[in-house]
Coordinates of C-alpha atoms and ligand atoms in Angstrom, one line a residue:
M1 CA 42.1 41.6 97.4
P2 CA 40.6 43.9 94.8
T3 CA 37.3 42.1 94.2
S4 CA 34.0 42.0 96.0
L5 CA 33.2 38.6 94.6
A6 CA 33.9 35.9 97.1
T7 CA 33.9 33.0 94.6
L8 CA 36.5 34.8 92.6
E9 CA 38.7 35.7 95.6
S10 CA 38.6 32.1 96.9
W11 CA 39.4 30.6 93.5
V12 CA 42.4 32.9 93.2
D13 CA 43.6 32.0 96.7
E14 CA 43.1 28.3 96.0
V15 CA 45.2 28.5 92.7
A16 CA 47.9 30.5 94.5
S17 CA 48.2 27.9 97.2
R18 CA 48.6 25.1 94.7
T19 CA 51.0 27.0 92.2
R20 CA 52.9 29.0 94.9
P21 CA 53.8 32.2 92.9
E22 CA 56.1 34.8 94.3
Q23 CA 53.5 37.4 93.9
V24 CA 49.9 37.9 92.6
T25 CA 49.0 40.8 90.3
W26 CA 45.5 41.8 89.4
C27 CA 45.5 43.2 85.8
D28 CA 43.5 46.4 85.2
G29 CA 43.9 46.4 81.4
S30 CA 45.4 49.9 81.3
D31 CA 47.8 51.1 78.6
D32 CA 50.4 51.8 81.4
E33 CA 50.2 48.2 82.6
Y34 CA 50.8 47.0 79.0
S35 CA 53.8 49.3 78.5
Q36 CA 55.2 48.3 81.8
L37 CA 54.9 44.6 81.0
V38 CA 56.5 45.2 77.6
R39 CA 59.5 46.9 79.3
Q40 CA 59.8 44.0 81.7
M41 CA 59.8 41.4 78.8
L42 CA 62.4 43.4 76.9
Q43 CA 64.6 43.1 79.9
S44 CA 64.0 39.4 80.5
G45 CA 64.4 38.6 76.7
D46 CA 60.8 37.4 76.3
L47 CA 60.4 40.2 73.7
S48 CA 62.8 42.0 71.6
E49 CA 62.3 45.4 69.9
L50 CA 61.8 45.6 66.2
N51 CA 62.9 48.7 64.2
Q52 CA 61.0 51.4 66.1
D53 CA 61.3 53.9 63.2
T54 CA 59.6 51.7 60.6
Y55 CA 57.6 49.4 63.0
P56 CA 56.8 51.7 66.0
N57 CA 55.8 49.8 69.2
C58 CA 56.3 46.4 67.4
Y59 CA 58.0 43.6 69.2
L60 CA 59.2 40.1 68.5
H61 CA 58.6 37.0 70.6
L62 CA 60.4 33.7 69.7
S63 CA 58.7 30.6 71.2
D64 CA 60.4 27.4 72.4
P65 CA 60.8 25.6 69.0
S66 CA 58.5 22.8 70.2
D67 CA 55.7 25.2 71.1
V68 CA 54.5 26.9 67.9
A69 CA 51.0 25.6 67.3
R70 CA 47.9 24.1 68.8
V71 CA 48.1 20.6 70.1
E72 CA 44.9 18.8 69.4
H73 CA 46.3 15.4 70.6
L74 CA 46.8 17.0 74.1
T75 CA 43.5 18.8 74.2
F76 CA 40.6 17.2 76.3
V77 CA 37.0 17.7 77.0
C78 CA 36.1 16.3 80.4
T79 CA 32.4 15.4 80.9
D80 CA 30.8 12.8 83.1
N81 CA 29.9 10.6 80.1
A82 CA 32.4 10.0 77.3
D83 CA 29.5 10.1 74.8
D84 CA 28.8 13.7 75.6
A85 CA 32.3 14.7 74.5
G86 CA 31.8 12.5 71.4
P87 CA 34.3 10.8 69.1
N88 CA 35.4 14.3 67.9
N89 CA 37.1 15.0 71.3
N90 CA 39.7 13.4 73.5
W91 CA 37.9 12.6 76.7
L92 CA 38.7 12.0 80.4
S93 CA 36.3 12.0 83.3
P94 CA 36.4 15.3 85.2
A95 CA 38.0 13.6 88.2
D96 CA 40.7 12.0 86.1
G97 CA 41.2 15.2 84.2
H98 CA 41.7 17.3 87.3
E99 CA 44.0 14.7 88.9
R100 CA 46.2 14.4 85.8
I101 CA 46.6 18.1 85.3
D102 CA 46.6 19.3 88.9
A103 CA 49.8 17.3 89.5
L104 CA 51.5 19.4 86.9
F105 CA 50.3 22.7 88.5
D106 CA 51.8 21.9 91.9
G107 CA 54.4 24.6 92.7
C108 CA 54.7 25.5 89.0
M109 CA 54.7 29.3 89.6
Q110 CA 57.5 29.4 92.2
G111 CA 59.6 32.4 91.6
R112 CA 57.1 33.8 89.1
T113 CA 54.3 36.4 89.2
M114 CA 50.8 35.1 88.9
Y115 CA 48.6 37.5 86.9
V116 CA 44.8 37.6 87.3
I117 CA 43.1 38.8 84.1
P118 CA 39.3 39.5 84.1
Y119 CA 38.1 39.7 80.5
C120 CA 34.9 40.1 78.6
M121 CA 34.3 38.2 75.3
G122 CA 32.1 40.5 73.3
P123 CA 31.2 44.2 73.6
I124 CA 31.2 45.1 77.3
D125 CA 27.5 46.1 77.2
S126 CA 26.1 43.3 75.0
P127 CA 23.7 40.8 76.5
Y128 CA 25.4 38.2 74.2
S129 CA 28.8 38.7 75.8
R130 CA 30.3 36.4 78.4
C131 CA 33.1 37.0 80.9
G132 CA 35.9 35.0 82.2
V133 CA 39.0 35.3 84.4
E134 CA 42.3 33.9 83.2
I135 CA 45.1 33.2 85.7
T136 CA 48.5 32.9 84.1
D137 CA 52.2 33.1 84.9
S138 CA 53.0 34.4 81.4
P139 CA 53.4 38.2 80.9
Y140 CA 53.3 37.4 77.1
V141 CA 49.7 36.0 77.7
V142 CA 48.7 39.2 79.5
V143 CA 49.8 41.6 76.7
N144 CA 48.2 39.3 74.1
M145 CA 45.0 39.2 76.1
K146 CA 45.1 43.0 76.2
L147 CA 45.2 43.2 72.4
M148 CA 42.7 40.4 71.8
T149 CA 40.0 41.0 74.4
R150 CA 38.2 43.6 76.5
M151 CA 40.2 43.0 79.6
G152 CA 40.6 44.6 83.0
A153 CA 38.6 46.9 85.2
A154 CA 35.3 47.1 83.2
A155 CA 35.3 43.3 82.7
L156 CA 35.8 42.8 86.5
Q157 CA 32.8 45.1 87.2
R158 CA 30.6 43.0 84.9
I159 CA 31.8 39.8 86.5
E160 CA 31.1 41.1 90.0
R161 CA 27.6 42.2 88.9
E162 CA 26.8 38.8 87.2
G163 CA 28.6 36.6 89.8
K164 CA 29.4 34.1 87.0
F165 CA 32.5 33.7 84.9
V166 CA 34.6 31.0 83.2
K167 CA 37.7 30.1 85.2
G168 CA 40.8 29.6 83.1
L169 CA 44.0 28.5 84.7
H170 CA 47.2 28.7 82.7
S171 CA 50.9 28.2 83.3
T172 CA 53.7 27.8 80.8
G173 CA 55.1 25.2 83.1
D174 CA 58.5 24.2 81.9
L175 CA 57.4 23.9 78.2
D176 CA 58.2 20.2 78.2
P177 CA 55.9 18.7 75.5
E178 CA 55.5 15.6 77.7
K179 CA 53.9 17.8 80.4
R180 CA 51.6 19.8 78.1
L181 CA 47.8 19.5 78.5
I182 CA 44.8 21.6 77.7
M183 CA 41.7 20.5 79.6
H184 CA 38.1 21.7 79.5
F185 CA 35.5 21.1 82.2
P186 CA 32.3 22.5 80.5
D187 CA 30.0 21.6 83.4
E188 CA 32.2 23.6 85.8
L189 CA 32.8 26.4 83.3
S190 CA 36.5 25.8 83.7
I191 CA 39.7 25.4 81.7
K192 CA 43.1 24.3 82.8
S193 CA 46.1 24.6 80.4
I194 CA 49.8 23.9 81.1
G195 CA 53.1 23.6 79.2
S196 CA 52.5 25.9 76.3
G197 CA 52.7 29.6 75.7
Y198 CA 51.2 29.4 72.1
G199 CA 48.0 31.4 71.3
G200 CA 45.3 28.8 71.0
N201 CA 46.7 26.9 73.9
A202 CA 47.4 29.8 76.2
L203 CA 45.1 32.7 75.4
L204 CA 42.2 31.0 77.1
G205 CA 39.5 33.5 76.1
K206 CA 39.9 32.4 72.5
K207 CA 39.5 28.8 71.4
C208 CA 39.1 27.3 74.9
H209 CA 36.4 29.7 76.2
A210 CA 34.9 31.3 73.1
L211 CA 34.6 28.1 71.2
R212 CA 34.9 24.9 73.3
I213 CA 33.1 26.1 76.5
A214 CA 30.9 28.5 74.7
S215 CA 29.7 25.9 72.1
Y216 CA 28.7 23.7 75.1
Q217 CA 26.8 26.6 76.7
A218 CA 25.3 27.7 73.4
R219 CA 23.7 24.3 72.8
A220 CA 22.0 24.4 76.2
E221 CA 20.9 28.0 75.7
G222 CA 19.9 28.0 72.0
W223 CA 22.6 29.9 70.3
L224 CA 25.8 29.0 68.3
A225 CA 29.5 29.6 69.0
E226 CA 31.4 29.2 65.7
H227 CA 34.8 29.3 64.1
M228 CA 33.7 32.0 61.7
L229 CA 34.7 35.4 60.4
I230 CA 32.0 38.1 60.2
V231 CA 32.2 40.6 57.3
G232 CA 30.1 43.4 56.0
V233 CA 29.9 43.8 52.2
E234 CA 28.8 47.2 51.1
N235 CA 27.7 47.5 47.4
P236 CA 28.0 50.6 45.2
Q237 CA 24.4 51.5 46.2
G238 CA 25.6 51.8 49.8
E239 CA 23.7 48.8 51.2
T240 CA 25.7 46.5 53.5
H241 CA 24.9 42.9 54.1
Y242 CA 26.7 40.6 56.6
I243 CA 28.2 37.2 56.0
A244 CA 29.5 34.7 58.6
C245 CA 32.0 32.3 57.1
A246 CA 33.6 29.2 58.6
L247 CA 36.9 28.1 57.2
P248 CA 39.4 25.8 59.0
S249 CA 42.5 27.1 60.6
A250 CA 44.9 28.9 58.2
C251 CA 42.4 28.6 55.4
G252 CA 41.6 32.3 54.7
K253 CA 39.3 33.8 57.4
T254 CA 41.5 36.8 58.3
N255 CA 42.1 37.5 54.6
L256 CA 38.5 37.3 53.7
A257 CA 37.4 39.4 56.7
M258 CA 39.5 42.4 55.5
L259 CA 39.7 42.0 51.8
I260 CA 40.3 44.9 49.5
P261 CA 37.9 45.0 46.5
P262 CA 39.7 44.7 43.1
A263 CA 40.1 47.9 41.1
S264 CA 37.6 46.6 38.6
M265 CA 34.8 46.6 41.3
P266 CA 34.6 50.3 42.1
G267 CA 32.2 51.4 44.8
W268 CA 32.4 48.2 46.8
K269 CA 33.6 48.3 50.4
I270 CA 34.4 45.6 53.0
W271 CA 33.9 46.1 56.7
T272 CA 35.5 43.7 59.2
L273 CA 33.5 42.6 62.2
G274 CA 35.7 39.6 63.2
D275 CA 38.3 37.2 61.7
D276 CA 38.0 34.0 63.7
I277 CA 35.0 33.6 66.0
A278 CA 31.3 34.4 65.8
W279 CA 28.6 34.0 68.4
L280 CA 25.2 33.8 66.7
H281 CA 21.8 34.4 68.3
L282 CA 18.3 34.5 66.9
D283 CA 16.7 37.9 68.0
D284 CA 13.1 38.4 68.9
A285 CA 12.1 38.9 65.3
G286 CA 13.7 35.6 64.3
Q287 CA 16.7 37.2 62.6
L288 CA 20.1 35.5 63.1
R289 CA 22.6 38.1 64.5
A290 CA 26.3 37.8 65.1
I291 CA 28.8 39.4 67.5
N292 CA 32.6 38.8 67.5
P293 CA 33.6 37.9 71.0
E294 CA 37.2 39.1 70.4
S295 CA 38.6 42.6 69.9
G296 CA 41.9 41.8 68.2
Y297 CA 43.5 39.5 65.7
F298 CA 45.9 36.6 66.2
G299 CA 46.7 36.1 62.5
V300 CA 48.9 34.0 60.2
V301 CA 51.8 36.2 59.1
P302 CA 53.3 34.3 56.1
G303 CA 51.6 35.3 52.8
T304 CA 50.6 38.7 54.1
N305 CA 51.7 41.4 51.6
E306 CA 50.5 44.6 49.9
A307 CA 48.9 42.6 47.1
T308 CA 47.2 39.8 49.1
N309 CA 46.1 41.7 52.2
K310 CA 47.0 45.3 52.3
N311 CA 44.8 46.0 55.3
A312 CA 46.6 43.4 57.4
Y313 CA 50.0 44.5 56.0
D314 CA 49.3 48.1 57.1
M315 CA 47.8 47.3 60.5
I316 CA 50.8 45.3 61.6
R317 CA 53.2 48.2 60.9
H318 CA 52.6 49.6 64.4
D319 CA 51.6 48.4 67.9
A320 CA 51.8 44.7 67.0
I321 CA 53.4 41.7 68.5
F322 CA 55.1 39.2 66.1
T323 CA 55.6 35.6 67.2
N324 CA 58.1 33.4 65.4
V325 CA 58.9 35.5 62.4
A326 CA 62.4 36.2 60.9
R327 CA 64.3 39.5 61.0
T328 CA 66.1 41.6 58.3
A329 CA 69.4 43.4 58.6
D330 CA 67.6 46.6 59.6
N331 CA 65.7 44.8 62.3
E332 CA 62.3 44.6 60.5
P333 CA 60.2 41.5 60.8
W334 CA 60.4 39.2 57.7
W335 CA 58.3 36.3 56.5
E336 CA 57.9 34.2 53.4
N337 CA 56.0 36.1 50.7
K338 CA 56.4 39.4 52.4
G339 CA 57.6 40.7 49.0
V340 CA 60.3 43.0 50.4
G341 CA 63.5 42.6 52.4
E342 CA 65.6 39.5 53.2
P343 CA 66.0 37.5 56.3
V344 CA 69.2 37.5 58.3
T345 CA 68.0 35.6 61.3
D346 CA 65.3 33.0 61.3
W347 CA 62.3 32.3 63.7
Q348 CA 64.7 30.5 66.1
G349 CA 67.0 33.4 66.2
R350 CA 69.7 31.6 64.2
P351 CA 71.6 33.2 61.3
Y352 CA 69.3 32.4 58.3
D353 CA 70.3 29.4 56.3
K354 CA 68.1 27.9 53.6
A355 CA 69.2 24.5 54.7
N356 CA 67.2 25.0 58.0
G357 CA 63.9 25.5 56.1
K358 CA 61.7 28.5 56.2
A359 CA 62.9 31.8 57.7
A360 CA 59.6 32.5 59.5
H361 CA 57.7 29.6 61.0
P362 CA 54.7 28.7 58.7
N363 CA 52.4 29.3 61.7
S364 CA 54.1 32.5 62.8
R365 CA 51.5 35.0 64.0
F366 CA 50.8 38.7 64.6
T367 CA 48.7 40.0 67.4
V368 CA 47.1 43.4 67.0
A369 CA 44.1 45.2 68.4
A370 CA 41.1 45.3 66.0
G371 CA 41.2 49.1 66.0
N372 CA 44.4 48.9 64.0
N373 CA 42.5 47.5 61.0
P374 CA 41.6 50.2 58.5
S375 CA 38.4 48.3 57.5
Y376 CA 37.2 47.8 61.1
S377 CA 33.4 48.1 61.2
K378 CA 31.9 50.5 63.7
L379 CA 29.2 47.9 64.3
A380 CA 31.8 45.6 65.7
E381 CA 31.0 47.4 69.0
A382 CA 27.2 47.2 68.6
P383 CA 25.7 45.3 71.6
A384 CA 23.1 43.7 69.3
G385 CA 25.6 42.6 66.7
V386 CA 24.8 42.5 63.0
P387 CA 22.1 40.6 61.0
I388 CA 23.5 37.7 59.0
S389 CA 22.3 37.2 55.4
A390 CA 24.5 34.2 54.5
I391 CA 26.4 31.5 56.2
V392 CA 29.4 30.2 54.2
F393 CA 31.4 27.0 54.9
G394 CA 34.6 26.2 53.1
G395 CA 37.8 24.2 53.0
R396 CA 41.2 23.9 51.4
R397 CA 40.7 21.4 48.6
K398 CA 43.0 20.9 45.7
E399 CA 40.4 18.8 43.9
L400 CA 36.6 18.2 43.9
A401 CA 35.0 21.2 45.6
P402 CA 33.9 23.9 43.2
L403 CA 34.6 27.6 43.8
V404 CA 31.1 28.1 45.3
Y405 CA 27.7 26.4 45.6
Q406 CA 24.6 27.0 47.5
A407 CA 22.7 24.5 49.7
R408 CA 19.0 23.8 48.7
N409 CA 17.8 24.7 52.1
W410 CA 18.8 24.9 55.8
R411 CA 18.7 21.2 56.4
H412 CA 20.9 20.5 53.3
G413 CA 23.1 23.4 54.5
V414 CA 23.7 21.6 57.8
L415 CA 24.8 18.6 55.8
V416 CA 27.1 20.8 53.6
G417 CA 28.7 22.1 56.8
A418 CA 28.9 18.6 58.4
G419 CA 30.6 17.4 55.2
V420 CA 33.4 19.9 55.2
A421 CA 36.9 18.4 54.7
S422 CA 40.1 20.3 54.3
E423 CA 43.9 19.8 54.0
T424 CA 45.5 20.1 57.4
T425 CA 47.7 23.2 58.1
S426 CA 50.6 24.1 60.4
A427 CA 48.1 25.7 62.9
N428 CA 48.2 22.4 64.7
I429 CA 51.2 20.3 65.5
G430 CA 51.0 17.3 63.2
E431 CA 51.0 16.4 59.5
V432 CA 50.3 19.2 57.0
G433 CA 48.4 18.8 53.7
V434 CA 46.3 15.7 54.4
V435 CA 42.6 16.0 53.8
R436 CA 40.6 15.4 56.9
R437 CA 37.0 15.9 57.9
D438 CA 36.6 19.3 59.6
P439 CA 32.8 19.8 60.1
M440 CA 31.9 23.5 60.1
A441 CA 35.7 24.1 60.6
M442 CA 35.0 23.1 64.2
K443 CA 36.8 19.7 64.4
P444 CA 39.3 21.0 67.0
F445 CA 36.9 23.4 68.7
C446 CA 33.4 21.8 69.3
G447 CA 33.1 21.2 73.0
Y448 CA 30.7 18.3 72.7
N449 CA 29.5 15.4 70.6
F450 CA 29.3 16.5 66.9
A451 CA 26.1 14.4 66.5
D452 CA 24.4 16.6 69.1
Y453 CA 25.9 19.7 67.6
W454 CA 24.4 18.9 64.1
A455 CA 21.0 18.3 65.8
H456 CA 21.4 21.7 67.4
W457 CA 22.1 23.3 64.1
L458 CA 19.1 21.5 62.5
S459 CA 16.8 22.7 65.3
F460 CA 17.1 26.3 64.1
A461 CA 14.9 25.5 61.2
G462 CA 12.0 25.0 63.6
R463 CA 12.6 28.3 65.3
T464 CA 12.3 31.0 62.6
E465 CA 11.1 31.5 59.0
T466 CA 14.0 33.7 58.0
L467 CA 17.3 31.7 58.2
P468 CA 20.3 32.8 56.1
G469 CA 21.2 31.1 52.9
V470 CA 24.0 28.5 53.3
F471 CA 26.9 28.2 50.9
H472 CA 30.2 26.4 50.4
V473 CA 33.4 27.9 48.9
N474 CA 36.9 26.7 47.9
W475 CA 39.6 29.2 47.0
F476 CA 42.2 26.5 46.8
R477 CA 41.5 24.4 43.6
Q478 CA 44.7 23.5 41.8
D479 CA 45.7 22.1 38.5
E480 CA 48.0 19.0 38.2
N481 CA 51.1 21.4 38.5
G482 CA 50.0 22.9 41.8
R483 CA 48.9 26.2 40.3
F484 CA 45.8 27.8 42.0
L485 CA 43.0 28.0 39.5
W486 CA 41.3 30.9 41.3
P487 CA 43.3 34.2 42.1
G488 CA 41.7 34.4 45.5
F489 CA 42.2 37.3 48.0
G490 CA 40.5 40.5 46.8
E491 CA 38.9 38.6 43.9
N492 CA 37.0 36.5 46.4
L493 CA 34.6 39.5 46.5
R494 CA 33.2 38.3 43.2
V495 CA 32.0 35.1 45.0
L496 CA 30.6 37.1 47.9
K497 CA 28.7 39.2 45.4
W498 CA 27.1 36.1 43.9
I499 CA 26.3 34.7 47.3
L500 CA 24.5 37.9 48.4
D501 CA 22.7 38.2 45.1
R502 CA 21.4 34.7 45.5
C503 CA 20.1 35.6 49.0
N504 CA 18.3 38.6 47.5
G505 CA 17.0 36.7 44.5
R506 CA 19.2 38.6 42.1
A507 CA 21.5 35.9 40.6
E508 CA 21.0 32.9 38.5
A509 CA 22.3 29.4 39.2
V510 CA 21.8 25.8 38.0
E511 CA 20.7 23.1 40.2
T512 CA 23.0 20.1 40.5
A513 CA 23.1 17.1 42.8
I514 CA 25.2 18.9 45.4
G515 CA 23.3 22.2 45.3
Y516 CA 23.1 25.4 43.2
L517 CA 26.2 26.4 41.2
P518 CA 26.8 29.6 39.3
R519 CA 27.4 29.2 35.5
V520 CA 30.4 31.2 34.4
E521 CA 28.1 34.0 33.1
D522 CA 26.4 34.2 36.5
L523 CA 29.6 35.5 38.2
D524 CA 30.8 39.1 37.8
I525 CA 34.2 38.5 36.1
D526 CA 34.5 42.0 34.6
G527 CA 38.2 43.0 34.6
L528 CA 39.3 39.6 36.0
D529 CA 42.3 38.1 34.3
I530 CA 41.5 34.3 34.2
N531 CA 41.1 31.9 31.4
R532 CA 37.7 30.4 30.4
S533 CA 38.7 26.8 31.0
D534 CA 39.8 27.4 34.6
L535 CA 36.5 29.2 35.2
E536 CA 34.6 26.2 33.7
T537 CA 36.5 23.8 36.0
L538 CA 35.8 26.0 39.0
T539 CA 32.1 26.1 38.3
S540 CA 31.4 22.4 37.5
I541 CA 31.4 19.1 39.4
N542 CA 32.5 15.6 38.6
A543 CA 29.7 13.3 39.5
R544 CA 31.9 10.2 39.9
Q545 CA 34.3 12.0 42.3
W546 CA 31.3 13.3 44.2
Q547 CA 29.8 9.9 44.5
V548 CA 33.0 8.8 46.2
E549 CA 32.9 11.9 48.4
I550 CA 29.3 11.4 49.4
E551 CA 30.1 7.8 50.4
A552 CA 33.0 9.0 52.5
I553 CA 30.8 11.6 54.2
G554 CA 28.3 8.8 54.8
E555 CA 30.9 6.6 56.5
Y556 CA 32.1 9.5 58.6
L557 CA 28.6 10.4 59.7
A558 CA 27.9 6.8 60.5
S559 CA 30.8 6.8 62.9
Y560 CA 28.6 8.9 65.2
G561 CA 26.2 5.9 65.6
D562 CA 22.7 6.2 66.9
R563 CA 23.2 9.8 68.0
L564 CA 23.5 11.0 64.4
P565 CA 20.3 12.9 63.5
A566 CA 18.2 10.9 61.0
E567 CA 17.6 14.2 59.1
L568 CA 21.3 14.3 58.1
R569 CA 21.2 10.7 56.9
D570 CA 18.1 11.5 54.9
E571 CA 19.7 14.6 53.3
L572 CA 22.8 12.6 52.4
Q573 CA 20.5 10.0 50.7
I574 CA 18.8 12.8 48.7
V575 CA 22.2 13.9 47.4
A576 CA 23.3 10.3 46.7
D577 CA 20.1 9.7 44.7
K578 CA 20.5 12.8 42.7
L579 CA 24.0 11.9 41.8
A580 CA 23.0 8.3 40.9
H581 CA 20.2 9.5 38.6
G582 CA 22.3 12.1 36.8
S583 CA 21.8 15.8 37.0
V584 CA 22.6 18.9 35.0
N585 CA 26.0 20.7 34.9
T586 CA 28.1 17.7 35.9
A587 CA 31.3 18.1 34.0
D588 CA 31.7 14.4 34.0
S589 CA 33.7 12.7 31.3
Ligands
LIG601 P1 43.3 30.9 61.6 O1 43.8 32.2 62.2 O2 44.3 29.8 61.8 O3 42.0 30.4 62.1 O4 43.3 31.1 60.0 P2 42.5 31.9 59.0 O5 41.4 31.1 58.5 O6 42.2 33.3 59.5 O7 43.6 32.0 57.8 P3 44.3 33.2 57.1 O8 43.4 34.2 56.5 O9 45.3 33.7 58.0 O10 45.0 32.5 55.8 C1 46.0 31.5 56.0 C2 46.8 31.3 54.7 O11 46.0 31.2 53.6 C3 47.7 32.6 54.5 O12 49.0 32.2 54.2 C4 47.0 33.3 53.3 O13 47.9 34.0 52.6 C5 46.4 32.1 52.6 N1 45.2 32.5 51.9 C6 44.1 33.3 52.4 N2 43.2 33.5 51.5 C7 43.6 32.9 50.3 C8 43.0 32.8 49.0 O14 42.0 33.4 48.7 N3 43.8 32.1 48.1 C9 45.0 31.6 48.4 N4 45.6 30.9 47.4 N5 45.5 31.6 49.6 C10 44.9 32.3 50.6
LIG602 C1 43.5 28.6 64.7 O1 44.3 27.7 64.8 O2 42.4 28.4 64.2 C2 43.8 30.0 65.1 C3 45.0 30.2 65.9 O3 43.0 30.9 64.9 S1 44.8 29.8 67.6 O4 44.5 30.9 68.3 O5 46.1 29.2 68.0 O6 43.8 28.8 67.7
LIG603 MN1 41.1 30.1 64.1

């Protein structure tokens, strides 16, 4: 066996004897290995070639139609005590969890190759990085892991040096939704997932390791694992400040992470560090720093076009894997709002027919290496990460939430994060468009009790004098006809500019009950085509609606019982009192 680490070797043997693969392959992460697996999948039909003249090295994978998104209802955190997983997770005892899922793994790899994938989440030389090994019977998973993580020989060397790694066992099984389960055993640093080939369920380095297991470890070790993009904003003076921003699934992280400044903001530049996950640590000087544990993007395809996200549009023109998009007559990938071309076959490979719904699945995805992104930051490889000036939370809210506001202080900021709610999206199997609580955009991803998680967030205030400012944004306000009030995408830079100016004491705001809001004149709207009344709506709050919201947040927080930190309850009371006693800038009528 090609490892000197006995615990790794014995685990691989143990898995092989349960799953009974035809052969075992250790992945070295080389380009040759990637090409060879692609050739093999073209032969088996797992992948098909897209137009190699216009989309060189791009391939299409069509999933089983039942297997196109995460499955929160089938995802479990297995801890000794149910309370440690919390009301925010499905729970089983570790013994019951293993028993239930192991039965499905018995003999599941017969006739298949079992791949062993050593990977490193984070720059290979960073002290903040963590390693894992994923065992899978899916070549699609191997090639996606190659694009998304630092995988192969270098990761194996680090694992052998450290002797410690997260064990992830995955099989596509028979894709029967009744036999699909994703289990986490944080005390054992292990993950078991069966019955799905979809990204978040199958690429175990991503949500399973880098969020659920990592958040559990981060609490014990004093850091944070978050569902956040990391972006560098360079102003015309050449100074770059970094922002970490948590938005729920399919709510704009990839787009914000690589936005292109509007023509009317010359001299501004955006540098992408990460588009989905951030690991945040306080350094010795008390500065919060972030690394992106991933090295690729698994992004939402629909809506990507030259106007909304040209960086993404360009980076998926070569060396990309498309999952569940449609195709044109000239064999190019097609999706809703691509802006060019027409579909001839849909995401299920059928002749396109409007009566069957969308041509591309709403949760169709691209996978590309981060290096494909024209705005990829050099500091994305820096072992020490980047210093974070602002933390931004947000959600998808037709109503209520203004374009942007700032929390009064860290403790209030934790309440703002805990109070995030957002309309559900097709990133999870289930109903779309219903508002649900999604604290810190981590509802599906926090590997332990949210009450303990908020206490952990609060504890940072006692550890340093220099925490980032905390903000909330909403790009998705609509009028009664469903029209977006804010143009979004590149224009979101105007909001980032106000946020950074606030952090540097260079922008004005008014204090309201919910925090500091910009007045229209505090935002840089030079060259922006938007009417004044929309701007006024976006920068004001309705006190009565907010009273209802604060009450709803109170009820939600109360569902965490005695474990809820008293500080959060106190902060909520402060906001409730301010709303009750009236405050400036409430566009109440
Ligand atoms: P995950 O990968 O699921 O975690 O999602 P994400 O947060 O990275 O979301 P992404 O950036 O892929 O955006 C999801 C959808 O929202 C896409 O269809 C985008 O076109 C759309 N979107 C992103 N930013 C904006 C915006 O500023 N305004 C509007 N109206 N839509 C946006
Ligand atoms: C999300 O759902 O938040 C994603 C896609 O980023 S997945 O990798 O499936 O989690
Ligand atoms: Mn995500």
